[in-house]
Amino acid sequence: MSARRHVIIGAGLAGALLALLLARRGHRVDVFERRPDQRLRGYEGGRSINLALARRGLSVLEGAGLGDAVLRRAVAMRGRQVHPLGAEGSFLPYGRSDAECIWSVHRGRLNHLLLDAAEAAGARVHFHHRLGLVDFDARRAEIIDDRDRRMRWIDFDALLGADGAGSALRNAMQGHADLHPETAPLDHGYKELEIPPLPGGGFRIERDALHIWPRGGYMLIALPNTEGTFTATLFLPHKGRMPNFEDIETAAQARAFFQHTFPDALALMPAFEEAWISHPTSSLATLRLRHWHVDSRAVLMGDAAHAMVPFHGQGMNCAFEDVAALDRLLALHGDRAEAFAAFEAERKPNAEAIQAMALENYVEMRDSVDDPAWRLQRALELQLAERHPGRFVPRYSMVSFTRTPYAVAFERGRWQRTLLADATRGLGALEEVDLGALDARITAELAPLPVEWLETAR
Ligand code: FAD
């Protein structure tokens, strides 16, 4: 493919990575980013300070030559540390070995690394520059410099949209393609809090775990950061009969709620009131589109195409897979409209599958992790995974530790979950399960996963 000029909207996680990959191929790349350059001002925070990076996301970063650099800035999480109310906590490993883990990465630092690499490869990132209107017929886009509100029009062959859940490009595309956007807001929101390091340094709770305080209907989680802090996130209904954000009007009420519901977590947060007041309560939603592109003129990826609720920790991972696919397909197809159509056909079913799994995972995290029936199913699941490696792979593992396409993981996961539920119904212990019968069914009905999806260990 001959060198082309690519215009990317948004220099978040997806946009910065796409800029890097396209610039490495020798293309001229211009990225327009609404925010200031955070590398100069420091990360402003705001939402989801740290993110869980899974095998599939790491694979894409490795392909871009950044795997080791990212892992040096990450904390491995090898399982869930569950904190029930008034009872002893327990650690549930994610996988069969320590190699099956996810990594906690700092959003700002990861973004900085991607931006540095993209610029080093030759991409030009224009900060403070926001996409406004788009004239698709003339292939011209209005770019507004937010420092002085000056606007100018730029010519484009195609606009590559990585401008997040509130995408301006998506809004502009609506008049030109049957996008049919559907936003399904979650009736639960979230607020971030912080667990600082111990006074002499070091982590206050187990470092290598994703911590969960499940409370049936809502929950608190915490992910570690390299410097000894944890970012804790409270997920709670916006309103209703259960504890909810609307009813907690003051920091004193929030403390009383935590004292009653998460006393051990509250003890880890000396600056609780300050964080409660200064951090916003934010909303979550699932966004579905009928189409992701306008012929050869524009395409959407990442949250702009398929924002999802964060309960599988896959939004960024999915966005990275989008970027790798788009880069590959643009190189493969001389015709850009063909590349965009192939991209949509490949990625949309997978995005829809992970959106559905993310919604299901919320119920699992907040309601099921301390339920005995659920725990028995998970124990059997790990046992079957040992007996049928590469064939019976738990759904969480397929999503987090392999590169199995999400749509395949969703389908196989459904079959496996029915098997687990049927095999444990009415039973109290693993020893009562008829493993021989299950082995026979699995061998007969479940094909092994292709080895290229299974590379897990590092
Ligand atoms: P963004 O990261 O939102 O980037 C979009 C960029 O476009 C921004 O820089 C923005 O400033 C810019 N922009 C917006 N409008 C314009 C405009 N008009 N012109 C120019 N630029 C514009 N994912 C995981 O994989 N693991 C997790 O553990 C995880 N946890 C999460 C927890 C929470 C609470 C939330 C809310 C999300 C979480 N996610 C997680 C999802 C993840 O944050 C997103 O999927 C990811 O950020 C998507 O990347 P993106 O580049 O598509 O969008």
Short mmCIF file of C-alpha atoms and ligand atoms in Angstrom, two decimals:
data_model
loop_
_atom_site.label_atom_id
_atom_site.label_comp_id
_atom_site.label_asym_id
_atom_site.label_seq_id
_atom_site.Cartn_x
_atom_site.Cartn_y
_atom_site.Cartn_z
CA MET A 1 0.00 0.00 0.00
CA SER A 2 1.40 3.41 -0.86
CA ALA A 3 1.88 5.98 1.93
CA ARG A 4 -1.30 7.87 2.75
CA ARG A 5 -2.35 10.67 5.05
CA HIS A 6 -4.46 9.44 7.94
CA VAL A 7 -6.52 11.70 10.18
CA ILE A 8 -7.30 10.24 13.59
CA ILE A 9 -9.76 11.88 15.99
CA GLY A 10 -8.83 11.34 19.64
CA ALA A 11 -5.43 10.52 21.16
CA GLY A 12 -6.71 8.36 24.01
CA LEU A 13 -5.70 4.72 24.29
CA ALA A 14 -7.01 3.58 20.89
CA GLY A 15 -6.11 6.72 18.93
CA ALA A 16 -2.52 6.89 20.20
CA LEU A 17 -1.93 3.21 19.44
CA LEU A 18 -3.43 3.51 15.96
CA ALA A 19 -1.23 6.55 15.28
CA LEU A 20 1.82 4.50 16.26
CA LEU A 21 0.94 1.53 14.05
CA LEU A 22 0.08 3.62 10.98
CA ALA A 23 3.14 5.86 11.37
CA ARG A 24 5.33 2.75 11.64
CA ARG A 25 3.97 1.67 8.26
CA GLY A 26 5.32 4.93 6.83
CA HIS A 27 2.03 6.83 6.58
CA ARG A 28 1.61 10.48 7.38
CA VAL A 29 -0.55 10.61 10.50
CA ASP A 30 -2.29 13.60 12.08
CA VAL A 31 -4.13 13.12 15.35
CA PHE A 32 -6.50 15.75 16.73
CA GLU A 33 -7.02 15.57 20.49
CA ARG A 34 -9.39 17.77 22.43
CA ARG A 35 -7.43 17.71 25.70
CA PRO A 36 -4.10 19.37 26.49
CA ASP A 37 -0.96 17.24 26.35
CA GLN A 38 -1.08 15.48 29.71
CA ARG A 39 2.63 14.74 29.53
CA LEU A 40 3.23 18.44 30.15
CA ARG A 41 0.62 19.02 32.81
CA GLY A 42 0.45 15.68 34.59
CA TYR A 43 -2.42 13.25 34.38
CA GLU A 44 -5.65 14.96 35.32
CA GLY A 45 -7.30 11.80 36.55
CA GLY A 46 -11.06 11.92 36.48
CA ARG A 47 -12.10 8.43 35.57
CA SER A 48 -10.77 4.92 36.04
CA ILE A 49 -7.24 5.83 37.05
CA ASN A 50 -6.07 2.28 36.60
CA LEU A 51 -7.21 -0.40 34.19
CA ALA A 52 -6.90 -4.16 33.96
CA LEU A 53 -4.82 -5.19 30.98
CA ALA A 54 -5.50 -8.73 29.78
CA ARG A 55 -3.50 -11.11 27.60
CA ARG A 56 -5.22 -10.00 24.38
CA GLY A 57 -4.46 -6.32 25.02
CA LEU A 58 -0.90 -7.13 25.99
CA SER A 59 -0.47 -9.17 22.79
CA VAL A 60 -1.37 -6.11 20.73
CA LEU A 61 1.07 -3.96 22.72
CA GLU A 62 3.77 -6.60 22.26
CA GLY A 63 3.10 -6.48 18.52
CA ALA A 64 3.72 -2.73 18.73
CA GLY A 65 7.01 -3.35 20.56
CA LEU A 66 5.74 -1.99 23.89
CA GLY A 67 5.04 -5.16 25.89
CA ASP A 68 8.02 -4.96 28.25
CA ALA A 69 7.74 -1.20 28.72
CA VAL A 70 4.09 -1.60 29.75
CA LEU A 71 4.73 -4.51 32.11
CA ARG A 72 7.47 -2.55 33.87
CA ARG A 73 4.73 -0.07 34.79
CA ALA A 74 2.14 -2.69 35.79
CA VAL A 75 1.17 -4.77 38.82
CA ALA A 76 0.16 -8.39 38.17
CA MET A 77 -3.16 -9.45 39.70
CA ARG A 78 -3.31 -13.22 40.12
CA GLY A 79 -6.83 -13.57 41.50
CA ARG A 80 -9.73 -12.03 43.34
CA GLN A 81 -9.37 -11.27 47.02
CA VAL A 82 -12.93 -11.39 48.31
CA HIS A 83 -13.84 -9.41 51.46
CA PRO A 84 -17.23 -10.58 52.77
CA LEU A 85 -18.94 -8.52 55.47
CA GLY A 86 -18.09 -9.80 58.95
CA ALA A 87 -16.39 -12.98 57.76
CA GLU A 88 -12.94 -14.19 56.84
CA GLY A 89 -11.78 -13.12 53.36
CA SER A 90 -10.55 -15.55 50.74
CA PHE A 91 -8.35 -15.53 47.65
CA LEU A 92 -9.74 -17.03 44.42
CA PRO A 93 -6.98 -17.52 41.83
CA TYR A 94 -7.96 -16.45 38.33
CA GLY A 95 -6.28 -19.30 36.56
CA ARG A 96 -4.38 -22.52 36.82
CA SER A 97 -1.00 -20.87 37.43
CA ASP A 98 0.52 -17.47 38.18
CA ALA A 99 1.03 -17.00 34.43
CA GLU A 100 -2.74 -16.65 34.15
CA CYS A 101 -3.07 -13.16 35.57
CA ILE A 102 -4.21 -9.71 34.54
CA TRP A 103 -2.18 -6.53 35.03
CA SER A 104 -3.18 -3.27 36.64
CA VAL A 105 -1.88 -0.37 34.53
CA HIS A 106 -2.15 3.36 35.09
CA ARG A 107 -4.32 4.90 32.36
CA GLY A 108 -2.32 8.14 32.19
CA ARG A 109 1.10 6.46 32.11
CA LEU A 110 0.00 4.00 29.44
CA ASN A 111 -1.38 6.85 27.35
CA HIS A 112 1.89 8.76 27.74
CA LEU A 113 3.90 5.75 26.61
CA LEU A 114 1.71 5.31 23.53
CA LEU A 115 1.93 9.01 22.67
CA ASP A 116 5.70 9.06 23.03
CA ALA A 117 5.99 6.01 20.76
CA ALA A 118 3.55 7.43 18.18
CA GLU A 119 5.43 10.73 17.98
CA ALA A 120 8.78 8.95 17.82
CA ALA A 121 7.41 7.01 14.84
CA GLY A 122 6.51 10.29 13.11
CA ALA A 123 2.83 10.86 14.00
CA ARG A 124 1.83 14.47 14.66
CA VAL A 125 -0.49 14.95 17.62
CA HIS A 126 -2.39 18.25 17.75
CA PHE A 127 -3.52 18.79 21.34
CA HIS A 128 -6.29 21.25 22.27
CA HIS A 129 -7.81 20.50 18.84
CA ARG A 130 -11.37 19.24 18.81
CA LEU A 131 -13.42 17.87 15.94
CA GLY A 132 -16.49 20.01 15.28
CA LEU A 133 -18.61 19.65 12.14
CA VAL A 134 -17.86 17.34 9.22
CA ASP A 135 -18.77 17.94 5.57
CA PHE A 136 -18.64 14.40 4.25
CA ASP A 137 -19.48 15.40 0.66
CA ALA A 138 -16.56 17.82 0.44
CA ARG A 139 -14.41 15.61 2.71
CA ARG A 140 -13.66 18.52 4.99
CA ALA A 141 -13.67 18.58 8.79
CA GLU A 142 -13.95 21.53 11.14
CA ILE A 143 -11.21 21.54 13.77
CA ILE A 144 -11.54 23.92 16.72
CA ASP A 145 -8.52 25.08 18.72
CA ASP A 146 -9.91 25.24 22.24
CA ARG A 147 -7.20 27.66 23.41
CA ASP A 148 -8.56 30.56 21.37
CA ARG A 149 -11.78 29.06 19.89
CA ARG A 150 -10.35 29.52 16.41
CA MET A 151 -11.69 27.08 13.88
CA ARG A 152 -10.33 25.90 10.57
CA TRP A 153 -11.32 23.33 7.97
CA ILE A 154 -9.02 20.48 7.04
CA ASP A 155 -9.29 18.17 4.02
CA PHE A 156 -9.39 14.43 4.61
CA ASP A 157 -9.62 11.19 2.67
CA ALA A 158 -10.96 9.39 5.71
CA LEU A 159 -11.54 10.12 9.38
CA LEU A 160 -10.55 7.42 11.86
CA GLY A 161 -12.68 7.89 14.97
CA ALA A 162 -11.13 7.06 18.34
CA ASP A 163 -12.84 9.87 20.22
CA GLY A 164 -14.46 7.81 22.93
CA ALA A 165 -17.96 7.21 24.21
CA GLY A 166 -19.18 10.75 23.50
CA SER A 167 -17.73 10.66 19.96
CA ALA A 168 -18.20 13.85 17.95
CA LEU A 169 -17.37 11.92 14.78
CA ARG A 170 -20.16 9.43 15.51
CA ASN A 171 -22.62 12.30 15.84
CA ALA A 172 -21.42 13.76 12.54
CA MET A 173 -21.67 10.38 10.79
CA GLN A 174 -25.30 9.91 11.73
CA GLY A 175 -26.67 11.87 8.82
CA HIS A 176 -24.66 9.76 6.35
CA ALA A 177 -25.02 6.18 7.53
CA ASP A 178 -27.63 4.14 9.27
CA LEU A 179 -25.75 4.02 12.56
CA HIS A 180 -28.92 3.64 14.62
CA PRO A 181 -27.18 4.30 17.97
CA GLU A 182 -28.74 2.71 21.02
CA THR A 183 -27.46 3.69 24.44
CA ALA A 184 -28.51 1.51 27.34
CA PRO A 185 -27.58 3.36 30.55
CA LEU A 186 -26.78 1.23 33.58
CA ASP A 187 -28.88 2.14 36.59
CA HIS A 188 -25.69 1.93 38.67
CA GLY A 189 -22.96 4.57 38.73
CA TYR A 190 -19.48 4.67 40.23
CA LYS A 191 -17.19 6.78 42.38
CA GLU A 192 -13.44 6.41 42.78
CA LEU A 193 -11.66 6.54 46.14
CA GLU A 194 -8.06 5.97 47.13
CA ILE A 195 -6.23 3.63 49.49
CA PRO A 196 -2.83 5.25 50.17
CA PRO A 197 0.38 3.32 50.89
CA LEU A 198 1.43 2.52 54.47
CA PRO A 199 3.19 5.45 56.18
CA GLY A 200 6.60 3.82 55.59
CA GLY A 201 5.65 2.76 52.02
CA GLY A 202 4.21 -0.58 50.91
CA PHE A 203 0.73 -1.89 50.16
CA ARG A 204 -1.92 -1.92 52.89
CA ILE A 205 -3.61 -5.06 51.48
CA GLU A 206 -2.41 -7.90 49.22
CA ARG A 207 -0.66 -6.35 46.30
CA ASP A 208 -1.20 -8.97 43.60
CA ALA A 209 -4.99 -9.23 43.67
CA LEU A 210 -8.10 -7.49 42.47
CA HIS A 211 -9.97 -6.84 45.72
CA ILE A 212 -13.75 -7.17 45.83
CA TRP A 213 -16.17 -6.34 48.61
CA PRO A 214 -19.36 -7.93 47.17
CA ARG A 215 -22.54 -6.88 48.92
CA GLY A 216 -25.32 -8.34 46.78
CA GLY A 217 -26.62 -5.72 44.39
CA TYR A 218 -23.60 -3.44 44.71
CA MET A 219 -19.88 -3.65 45.44
CA LEU A 220 -16.55 -1.99 46.06
CA ILE A 221 -13.41 -3.05 44.17
CA ALA A 222 -9.75 -2.00 44.38
CA LEU A 223 -6.87 -2.36 41.91
CA PRO A 224 -3.20 -1.88 42.90
CA ASN A 225 -0.88 0.79 41.52
CA THR A 226 2.90 0.43 41.33
CA GLU A 227 3.57 3.10 43.96
CA GLY A 228 1.72 1.22 46.72
CA THR A 229 -1.71 2.83 46.37
CA PHE A 230 -4.98 1.18 45.37
CA THR A 231 -7.67 2.84 43.32
CA ALA A 232 -10.96 1.76 44.86
CA THR A 233 -14.24 2.06 42.95
CA LEU A 234 -17.67 1.95 44.53
CA PHE A 235 -20.42 0.72 42.18
CA LEU A 236 -23.87 1.56 43.51
CA PRO A 237 -27.38 2.15 42.11
CA HIS A 238 -28.05 5.80 41.28
CA LYS A 239 -31.35 5.58 43.17
CA GLY A 240 -33.90 3.10 44.48
CA ARG A 241 -34.57 1.02 47.56
CA MET A 242 -31.06 -0.40 47.99
CA PRO A 243 -28.26 1.86 49.22
CA ASN A 244 -27.84 4.40 46.41
CA PHE A 245 -25.91 7.52 45.45
CA GLU A 246 -28.95 9.79 45.55
CA ASP A 247 -29.59 9.06 49.23
CA ILE A 248 -25.98 9.68 50.27
CA GLU A 249 -25.95 13.46 50.25
CA THR A 250 -23.04 14.32 52.52
CA ALA A 251 -19.57 12.95 53.26
CA ALA A 252 -20.73 12.18 56.81
CA GLN A 253 -23.55 10.00 55.40
CA ALA A 254 -21.02 8.31 53.12
CA ARG A 255 -18.80 7.53 56.10
CA ALA A 256 -21.75 6.09 58.01
CA PHE A 257 -22.66 3.93 54.99
CA PHE A 258 -19.07 2.66 54.70
CA GLN A 259 -18.82 2.10 58.46
CA HIS A 260 -21.84 -0.14 58.23
CA THR A 261 -21.13 -1.85 54.89
CA PHE A 262 -17.38 -1.72 54.17
CA PRO A 263 -15.80 -1.12 57.63
CA ASP A 264 -12.52 -2.87 56.77
CA ALA A 265 -12.17 -0.86 53.54
CA LEU A 266 -12.99 2.40 55.31
CA ALA A 267 -10.15 1.72 57.76
CA LEU A 268 -7.77 1.74 54.77
CA MET A 269 -8.83 5.24 53.62
CA PRO A 270 -7.62 7.97 55.98
CA ALA A 271 -8.69 10.72 53.55
CA PHE A 272 -12.11 9.22 52.87
CA GLU A 273 -14.25 12.38 53.17
CA GLU A 274 -11.91 14.43 50.99
CA ALA A 275 -12.01 11.84 48.20
CA TRP A 276 -15.77 11.39 48.49
CA ILE A 277 -16.37 15.10 48.02
CA SER A 278 -13.79 15.77 45.31
CA HIS A 279 -14.44 12.74 43.06
CA PRO A 280 -17.50 12.81 40.84
CA THR A 281 -20.20 10.19 40.69
CA SER A 282 -20.11 8.96 37.10
CA SER A 283 -22.47 7.03 34.88
CA LEU A 284 -22.01 3.89 32.80
CA ALA A 285 -23.71 2.70 29.64
CA THR A 286 -23.59 0.22 26.78
CA LEU A 287 -23.57 1.73 23.29
CA ARG A 288 -24.57 -0.31 20.27
CA LEU A 289 -24.48 0.82 16.63
CA ARG A 290 -25.87 -0.83 13.53
CA HIS A 291 -22.86 0.31 11.49
CA TRP A 292 -19.42 1.57 12.33
CA HIS A 293 -18.41 3.24 9.08
CA VAL A 294 -19.52 5.59 6.27
CA ASP A 295 -18.22 3.94 3.06
CA SER A 296 -14.57 4.92 2.64
CA ARG A 297 -14.93 8.22 4.51
CA ALA A 298 -15.12 7.45 8.21
CA VAL A 299 -14.85 4.59 10.67
CA LEU A 300 -15.28 4.27 14.43
CA MET A 301 -13.38 2.08 16.89
CA GLY A 302 -13.00 1.60 20.65
CA ASP A 303 -15.53 3.29 22.91
CA ALA A 304 -16.73 5.50 20.04
CA ALA A 305 -18.13 2.35 18.40
CA HIS A 306 -19.03 0.15 21.35
CA ALA A 307 -18.73 1.65 24.85
CA MET A 308 -19.41 -1.01 27.45
CA VAL A 309 -19.80 -1.33 31.20
CA PRO A 310 -16.41 -2.01 32.84
CA PHE A 311 -17.16 -5.22 34.73
CA HIS A 312 -15.04 -7.52 32.59
CA GLY A 313 -12.19 -5.00 32.41
CA GLN A 314 -12.15 -5.31 28.63
CA GLY A 315 -13.04 -1.94 27.05
CA MET A 316 -9.42 -0.96 26.47
CA ASN A 317 -8.42 -4.51 25.57
CA CYS A 318 -11.19 -4.65 22.99
CA ALA A 319 -10.19 -1.21 21.68
CA PHE A 320 -6.58 -2.42 21.24
CA GLU A 321 -7.81 -5.44 19.30
CA ASP A 322 -9.89 -3.09 17.12
CA VAL A 323 -6.80 -1.03 16.37
CA ALA A 324 -4.68 -4.04 15.47
CA ALA A 325 -7.44 -5.32 13.18
CA LEU A 326 -7.94 -1.96 11.47
CA ASP A 327 -4.21 -1.54 10.91
CA ARG A 328 -3.99 -5.06 9.41
CA LEU A 329 -7.06 -4.62 7.18
CA LEU A 330 -5.98 -1.20 5.91
CA ALA A 331 -2.68 -2.76 4.87
CA LEU A 332 -4.45 -5.71 3.26
CA HIS A 333 -7.12 -3.88 1.25
CA GLY A 334 -6.14 -1.29 -1.30
CA ASP A 335 -9.71 -0.01 -1.22
CA ARG A 336 -10.45 1.79 2.03
CA ALA A 337 -14.20 1.14 1.92
CA GLU A 338 -13.45 -2.58 1.69
CA ALA A 339 -11.07 -2.34 4.63
CA PHE A 340 -13.67 -0.53 6.76
CA ALA A 341 -16.40 -3.03 5.83
CA ALA A 342 -14.10 -5.96 6.66
CA PHE A 343 -13.20 -4.29 9.96
CA GLU A 344 -16.83 -3.87 10.92
CA ALA A 345 -17.66 -7.46 9.92
CA GLU A 346 -14.77 -8.83 11.97
CA ARG A 347 -15.01 -6.70 15.09
CA LYS A 348 -18.71 -5.89 15.60
CA PRO A 349 -19.84 -9.41 16.63
CA ASN A 350 -16.91 -9.60 19.01
CA ALA A 351 -17.64 -6.21 20.55
CA GLU A 352 -21.28 -7.18 21.03
CA ALA A 353 -20.24 -10.42 22.73
CA ILE A 354 -17.95 -8.70 25.24
CA GLN A 355 -20.59 -6.05 25.90
CA ALA A 356 -23.01 -8.82 26.89
CA MET A 357 -20.39 -10.64 28.99
CA ALA A 358 -19.45 -7.40 30.76
CA LEU A 359 -23.06 -6.91 31.84
CA GLU A 360 -23.27 -10.51 33.07
CA ASN A 361 -20.01 -10.15 34.97
CA TYR A 362 -21.41 -7.33 37.07
CA VAL A 363 -24.03 -9.62 38.52
CA GLU A 364 -21.36 -12.28 39.10
CA MET A 365 -18.95 -9.92 40.86
CA ARG A 366 -21.42 -8.23 43.15
CA ASP A 367 -23.81 -11.12 43.89
CA SER A 368 -22.22 -14.49 43.21
CA VAL A 369 -18.61 -14.59 44.34
CA ASP A 370 -19.53 -15.53 47.91
CA ASP A 371 -22.40 -17.86 46.92
CA PRO A 372 -21.63 -21.57 47.68
CA ALA A 373 -23.31 -22.88 44.48
CA TRP A 374 -21.29 -20.45 42.37
CA ARG A 375 -18.10 -21.43 44.17
CA LEU A 376 -18.77 -25.13 43.57
CA GLN A 377 -19.24 -24.44 39.86
CA ARG A 378 -15.98 -22.48 39.77
CA ALA A 379 -14.13 -25.31 41.58
CA LEU A 380 -15.49 -27.82 39.06
CA GLU A 381 -14.62 -25.47 36.24
CA LEU A 382 -10.97 -25.34 37.37
CA GLN A 383 -10.91 -29.12 37.75
CA LEU A 384 -12.24 -29.62 34.21
CA ALA A 385 -9.78 -27.05 32.90
CA GLU A 386 -6.97 -29.17 34.44
CA ARG A 387 -8.35 -32.35 32.85
CA HIS A 388 -8.95 -30.79 29.41
CA PRO A 389 -6.30 -28.11 28.85
CA GLY A 390 -6.90 -26.10 25.71
CA ARG A 391 -10.37 -27.59 25.35
CA PHE A 392 -12.40 -26.81 28.46
CA VAL A 393 -11.18 -23.30 29.18
CA PRO A 394 -13.28 -21.27 31.67
CA ARG A 395 -15.00 -18.30 30.03
CA TYR A 396 -13.21 -15.80 32.23
CA SER A 397 -9.91 -17.39 31.20
CA MET A 398 -10.78 -17.36 27.50
CA VAL A 399 -11.55 -13.66 27.75
CA SER A 400 -8.65 -12.66 30.00
CA PHE A 401 -5.78 -15.07 29.35
CA THR A 402 -6.19 -16.02 25.70
CA ARG A 403 -6.85 -14.37 22.36
CA THR A 404 -10.01 -16.37 21.70
CA PRO A 405 -12.37 -14.04 19.82
CA TYR A 406 -14.97 -12.72 22.25
CA ALA A 407 -17.85 -14.12 20.20
CA VAL A 408 -16.35 -17.63 20.39
CA ALA A 409 -15.70 -17.26 24.14
CA PHE A 410 -19.33 -16.18 24.62
CA GLU A 411 -20.72 -19.18 22.73
CA ARG A 412 -18.44 -21.79 24.31
CA GLY A 413 -18.92 -20.16 27.71
CA ARG A 414 -22.68 -20.57 27.42
CA TRP A 415 -22.31 -24.28 26.66
CA GLN A 416 -19.82 -24.78 29.50
CA ARG A 417 -21.92 -22.90 32.04
CA THR A 418 -24.95 -25.04 31.31
CA LEU A 419 -22.79 -28.13 31.77
CA LEU A 420 -21.44 -26.84 35.12
CA ALA A 421 -24.87 -25.88 36.42
CA ASP A 422 -26.38 -29.24 35.43
CA ALA A 423 -23.48 -31.22 36.88
CA THR A 424 -23.54 -29.50 40.29
CA ARG A 425 -27.28 -29.03 40.79
CA GLY A 426 -28.24 -30.23 44.27
CA LEU A 427 -24.66 -31.22 45.15
CA GLY A 428 -22.58 -29.87 48.03
CA ALA A 429 -19.02 -30.93 47.17
CA LEU A 430 -16.77 -31.59 44.22
CA GLU A 431 -16.32 -35.27 45.17
CA GLU A 432 -19.99 -35.91 44.39
CA VAL A 433 -19.65 -34.90 40.72
CA ASP A 434 -19.55 -37.65 38.08
CA LEU A 435 -16.34 -36.53 36.36
CA GLY A 436 -16.21 -39.51 33.98
CA ALA A 437 -19.53 -38.56 32.39
CA LEU A 438 -18.43 -34.95 32.03
CA ASP A 439 -15.10 -35.98 30.47
CA ALA A 440 -16.94 -37.97 27.83
CA ARG A 441 -19.27 -35.10 26.94
CA ILE A 442 -16.48 -32.57 26.76
CA THR A 443 -14.31 -34.72 24.52
CA ALA A 444 -17.24 -35.47 22.23
CA GLU A 445 -18.78 -32.01 22.02
CA LEU A 446 -16.08 -29.39 22.59
CA ALA A 447 -13.32 -28.93 19.99
CA PRO A 448 -9.88 -27.86 21.23
CA LEU A 449 -9.16 -24.13 20.89
CA PRO A 450 -6.62 -23.31 18.15
CA VAL A 451 -3.13 -23.04 19.66
CA GLU A 452 -2.55 -19.54 18.29
CA TRP A 453 -5.31 -18.24 20.57
CA LEU A 454 -3.81 -19.91 23.63
CA GLU A 455 -0.44 -18.29 24.16
CA THR A 456 -0.78 -17.33 27.82
CA ALA A 457 2.52 -17.62 29.68
CA ARG A 458 5.17 -14.95 29.77
P1 FAD B 1 -10.93 7.12 25.31
O1 FAD B 1 -9.90 6.49 26.18
O2 FAD B 1 -12.14 7.70 25.96
O3 FAD B 1 -10.22 8.22 24.43
C1 FAD B 1 -10.95 9.12 23.62
C2 FAD B 1 -10.10 10.34 23.36
O4 FAD B 1 -10.77 11.17 22.41
C3 FAD B 1 -9.88 11.18 24.61
O5 FAD B 1 -8.51 11.50 24.74
C4 FAD B 1 -10.72 12.43 24.36
O6 FAD B 1 -10.21 13.59 24.98
C5 FAD B 1 -10.69 12.52 22.86
N1 FAD B 1 -11.82 13.26 22.26
C6 FAD B 1 -13.12 13.20 22.63
N2 FAD B 1 -13.86 14.01 21.84
C7 FAD B 1 -13.02 14.57 20.96
C8 FAD B 1 -13.20 15.49 19.89
N3 FAD B 1 -14.39 16.01 19.55
N4 FAD B 1 -12.11 15.87 19.16
C9 FAD B 1 -10.87 15.38 19.47
N5 FAD B 1 -10.66 14.51 20.50
C10 FAD B 1 -11.72 14.11 21.22
N6 FAD B 1 -11.04 -1.18 30.13
C11 FAD B 1 -10.19 -2.23 30.31
O7 FAD B 1 -9.72 -2.83 29.33
N7 FAD B 1 -9.85 -2.64 31.56
C12 FAD B 1 -10.36 -2.05 32.69
O8 FAD B 1 -10.05 -2.46 33.81
C13 FAD B 1 -11.27 -0.96 32.52
N8 FAD B 1 -11.81 -0.35 33.59
C14 FAD B 1 -12.65 0.71 33.42
C15 FAD B 1 -13.24 1.30 34.54
C16 FAD B 1 -14.11 2.36 34.39
C17 FAD B 1 -14.73 2.95 35.62
C18 FAD B 1 -14.42 2.83 33.10
C19 FAD B 1 -15.37 3.98 32.91
C20 FAD B 1 -13.87 2.24 31.97
C21 FAD B 1 -12.98 1.17 32.12
N9 FAD B 1 -12.41 0.52 31.01
C22 FAD B 1 -11.57 -0.55 31.19
C23 FAD B 1 -12.77 0.93 29.64
C24 FAD B 1 -11.71 1.83 29.03
O9 FAD B 1 -11.51 2.95 29.84
C25 FAD B 1 -12.16 2.28 27.63
O10 FAD B 1 -12.70 1.21 26.92
C26 FAD B 1 -11.00 2.88 26.85
O11 FAD B 1 -10.56 4.06 27.47
C27 FAD B 1 -11.42 3.16 25.41
O12 FAD B 1 -10.39 3.83 24.73
P2 FAD B 1 -10.73 4.86 23.55
O13 FAD B 1 -9.41 5.31 23.06
O14 FAD B 1 -11.71 4.24 22.63
O15 FAD B 1 -11.50 6.05 24.26
#
